[in-house]
Short mmCIF file of C-alpha atoms in Angstrom, two decimals:
data_model
loop_
_atom_site.label_atom_id
_atom_site.label_comp_id
_atom_site.label_asym_id
_atom_site.label_seq_id
_atom_site.Cartn_x
_atom_site.Cartn_y
_atom_site.Cartn_z
CA MET A 181 96.18 120.45 65.70
CA ALA A 182 100.17 120.54 65.57
CA SER A 183 100.96 116.76 65.60
CA SER A 184 98.19 115.93 62.89
CA THR A 185 99.69 118.77 60.55
CA LEU A 186 102.98 116.98 60.99
CA SER A 187 101.14 113.41 60.69
CA SER A 188 99.74 114.62 57.47
CA LEU A 189 102.82 116.09 55.98
CA SER A 190 104.86 112.41 56.64
CA SER A 191 102.48 110.94 54.95
CA THR A 192 102.75 112.39 51.34
CA PRO A 193 102.93 110.48 47.97
CA LEU A 194 106.14 112.01 47.18
CA GLN A 195 108.09 110.98 50.28
CA HIS A 196 106.69 107.53 50.17
CA SER A 197 108.89 107.29 46.58
CA PHE A 198 111.59 108.88 48.18
CA ALA A 199 111.64 106.48 51.10
CA ALA A 200 111.17 103.44 48.17
CA ASN A 201 114.13 104.76 45.99
CA LEU A 202 116.18 104.69 49.36
CA LYS A 203 115.71 101.12 49.94
CA THR A 204 116.35 100.16 46.46
CA CYS A 205 119.35 101.95 46.60
CA SER A 206 120.89 100.82 49.42
CA GLN A 207 120.19 96.81 48.47
CA PHE A 208 123.26 95.80 46.32
CA PRO A 209 122.23 92.45 44.36
CA ASN A 210 126.16 92.03 43.70
CA LYS A 211 128.17 92.12 47.22
CA SER A 212 131.30 93.00 45.35
CA SER A 213 130.39 95.97 43.52
CA GLY A 214 131.34 99.05 46.03
CA PHE A 215 129.15 102.04 46.60
CA MET A 216 130.69 104.77 44.75
CA VAL A 217 130.80 108.49 46.30
CA PHE A 218 131.82 111.16 44.19
CA ALA A 219 132.52 114.34 46.87
CA GLN A 220 133.33 117.46 45.31
CA LYS A 221 136.48 119.31 45.94
CA LYS A 222 136.91 122.83 46.60
CA THR A 223 138.52 124.13 43.82
CA LYS A 224 142.18 126.54 44.85
CA LYS A 225 140.77 130.29 43.84
CA THR A 226 144.63 131.72 43.17
CA ARG A 227 146.79 132.54 40.09
CA LYS A 228 150.20 132.31 39.00
CA ILE A 229 150.97 135.85 38.37
CA ILE A 230 154.54 137.84 37.88
CA LEU A 231 154.07 140.99 38.93
CA LYS A 232 155.49 143.92 36.52
CA GLU A 233 156.38 146.66 39.15
CA ASP A 234 156.69 146.51 43.01
CA ILE A 235 154.07 146.89 45.20
CA VAL A 236 154.14 147.40 48.99
CA ASN A 237 152.97 144.32 50.95
CA VAL A 238 152.50 141.69 47.94
CA GLY A 239 155.94 141.67 45.97
CA LYS A 240 158.91 142.87 44.03
CA LYS A 241 159.18 143.72 40.21
CA GLY A 242 159.53 140.12 38.18
CA GLU A 243 158.84 138.06 41.21
CA LEU A 244 156.56 134.53 40.41
CA LEU A 245 153.24 134.83 43.41
CA ASP A 246 150.26 132.85 43.90
CA VAL A 247 147.70 135.06 44.26
CA ARG A 248 143.89 135.08 44.93
CA VAL A 249 141.37 135.35 41.66
CA GLY A 250 139.60 138.39 43.04
CA PHE A 251 142.82 140.33 43.56
CA PHE A 252 144.53 139.51 40.61
CA ARG A 253 140.99 140.17 38.38
CA ASN A 254 139.66 143.30 40.21
CA PHE A 255 143.08 145.21 41.16
CA LEU A 256 146.22 143.69 39.48
CA PHE A 257 145.37 143.13 36.46
CA PRO A 258 143.17 146.26 35.49
CA SER A 259 146.25 148.07 36.79
CA GLY A 260 149.13 146.47 34.93
CA LYS A 261 150.46 145.38 37.69
CA ALA A 262 150.97 141.96 36.91
CA GLN A 263 150.03 139.49 34.01
CA LEU A 264 149.38 135.69 34.02
CA VAL A 265 152.07 133.25 34.11
CA THR A 266 152.41 131.12 30.50
CA PRO A 267 154.85 129.08 29.29
CA GLY A 268 156.00 131.69 27.17
CA VAL A 269 156.45 134.22 29.79
CA LEU A 270 158.59 132.21 32.24
CA LYS A 271 161.19 131.68 28.97
CA GLU A 272 161.14 135.09 28.57
CA MET A 273 161.51 136.00 32.20
CA LYS A 274 164.38 133.28 32.65
CA VAL A 275 166.07 134.86 29.25
CA GLU A 276 166.00 138.28 30.81
CA GLU A 277 167.49 137.16 34.49
CA GLU A 278 170.44 135.59 32.52
CA ARG A 279 171.05 138.70 30.68
CA ILE A 280 171.03 140.33 33.86
CA GLU A 281 173.26 138.11 35.51
CA ALA A 282 175.95 138.96 32.62
CA GLU A 283 175.71 141.92 32.71
CA LYS A 284 176.67 141.89 36.61
CA ARG A 285 178.91 139.62 36.21
CA ARG A 286 180.67 141.68 33.48
CA VAL A 287 180.43 145.04 36.10
CA LEU A 288 181.87 143.18 38.09
CA GLU A 289 185.00 141.48 36.23
CA GLU A 290 185.38 145.51 35.01
CA ALA A 291 185.67 146.72 38.72
CA GLN A 292 188.44 144.13 39.82
CA GLN A 293 190.43 144.84 36.82
CA LEU A 294 189.90 148.91 37.22
CA ALA A 295 190.90 148.18 41.37
CA LEU A 296 193.97 145.98 39.82
CA PHE A 297 194.95 149.02 37.77
CA PHE A 298 194.51 151.56 40.51
CA GLU A 299 196.02 149.50 43.14
CA THR A 300 199.05 148.59 40.73
CA PHE A 301 199.60 152.11 39.46
CA GLY A 302 201.74 153.55 42.20
CA ALA A 303 200.89 157.07 44.57
CA PHE A 304 199.10 159.99 43.63
CA LYS A 305 201.19 163.17 43.97
CA VAL A 306 199.69 166.09 45.37
CA LYS A 307 200.97 169.72 45.40
CA ARG A 308 199.89 172.00 48.14
CA LYS A 309 201.24 175.14 49.57
CA GLY A 310 203.26 174.57 52.75
CA GLY A 311 203.17 176.16 56.45
CA LYS A 312 204.52 175.62 59.11
CA GLY A 313 206.24 171.90 59.51
CA LYS A 314 204.11 168.86 58.04
CA GLN A 315 200.64 171.56 57.76
CA ILE A 316 199.81 172.51 54.29
CA PHE A 317 197.03 175.42 53.81
CA GLY A 318 193.72 174.45 53.27
CA SER A 319 193.20 170.33 53.04
CA VAL A 320 192.99 167.85 50.20
CA THR A 321 189.59 166.47 49.16
CA ALA A 322 187.72 164.22 47.23
CA GLN A 323 187.39 166.18 44.13
CA ASP A 324 191.45 166.91 44.49
CA LEU A 325 192.18 163.37 43.63
CA VAL A 326 189.50 162.60 40.99
CA ASP A 327 191.28 165.95 39.34
CA ILE A 328 194.36 164.23 39.47
CA ILE A 329 193.33 160.63 38.62
CA LYS A 330 191.48 162.19 35.33
CA ALA A 331 194.66 164.50 34.60
CA GLN A 332 197.20 161.43 35.22
CA LEU A 333 194.79 158.45 34.13
CA GLN A 334 192.66 160.09 31.88
CA ARG A 335 189.79 158.08 33.61
CA GLU A 336 186.80 159.75 34.90
CA VAL A 337 185.81 158.74 39.05
CA ASP A 338 182.75 160.12 40.70
CA LYS A 339 184.21 161.78 43.08
CA ARG A 340 181.13 159.96 45.73
CA ILE A 341 183.01 156.88 44.94
CA VAL A 342 186.26 158.61 47.11
CA ASN A 343 186.52 157.99 50.56
CA LEU A 344 189.14 160.26 51.72
CA PRO A 345 190.56 160.82 55.26
CA GLU A 346 191.17 164.10 56.70
CA ILE A 347 194.27 165.16 54.89
CA ARG A 348 196.00 168.41 56.61
CA GLU A 349 199.52 167.60 56.62
CA THR A 350 202.19 166.19 53.99
CA GLY A 351 202.61 162.66 53.92
CA GLU A 352 201.61 159.46 52.28
CA TYR A 353 197.49 158.54 52.87
CA ILE A 354 195.63 155.43 51.62
CA ALA A 355 192.26 156.76 49.60
CA GLU A 356 189.03 154.06 48.98
CA LEU A 357 187.40 153.85 46.16
CA LYS A 358 184.41 151.77 45.65
CA LEU A 359 183.81 150.74 42.30
CA HIS A 360 181.35 147.94 43.12
CA PRO A 361 179.40 146.82 46.11
CA ASP A 362 182.12 143.99 46.65
CA VAL A 363 185.16 145.86 45.00
CA THR A 364 187.09 148.15 46.52
CA ALA A 365 190.76 149.87 45.43
CA LYS A 366 193.00 151.31 47.77
CA VAL A 367 195.25 154.25 46.69
CA ARG A 368 198.44 155.92 48.25
CA VAL A 369 197.88 159.53 48.04
CA ASN A 370 201.14 161.39 48.52
CA VAL A 371 200.67 164.63 49.80
CA ILE A 372 204.14 167.33 49.16
CA ALA A 373 204.51 170.81 50.32
CA ASN A 374 205.86 173.45 47.17
#
């Protein structure tokens, strides 16, 4: 019974017309014309975006990334953490980067000038009550050096940038002022007993 159903299905009028069409399609009357096949390519489902804030395991603020469409549409865009890249946004981003670079160069130049000024100034004199021999009472701290710089040069210096060796005796010492990650000024400190 199963074989009779298969034979009856194979001889339907629809299949006959399909087979006839197939024979006419495969015959080429003109041998020079080619058979053209159009294949659909899978489209890339990514978008170019710019992050508006740091996101763990994704990237940092201002970074240009390719992300999946669904991730952008469902998470990044609704939460306001990213925006699509457009020519206007790219131009704006480039101008912002140039401004930041100019600001970094300006800060570096100021730090280098200040370092040169500190190194050419000479030694800062610190007076402390003396004890036996070269010993002094107490020690000279970073805050003491900051106060002396403010008094003598009228310049504000943060005590966190001062790297001072432990000073418990009279003599000359070298302190380092970290004015910039790339610029360090060496300052001489003379400790004198009263």
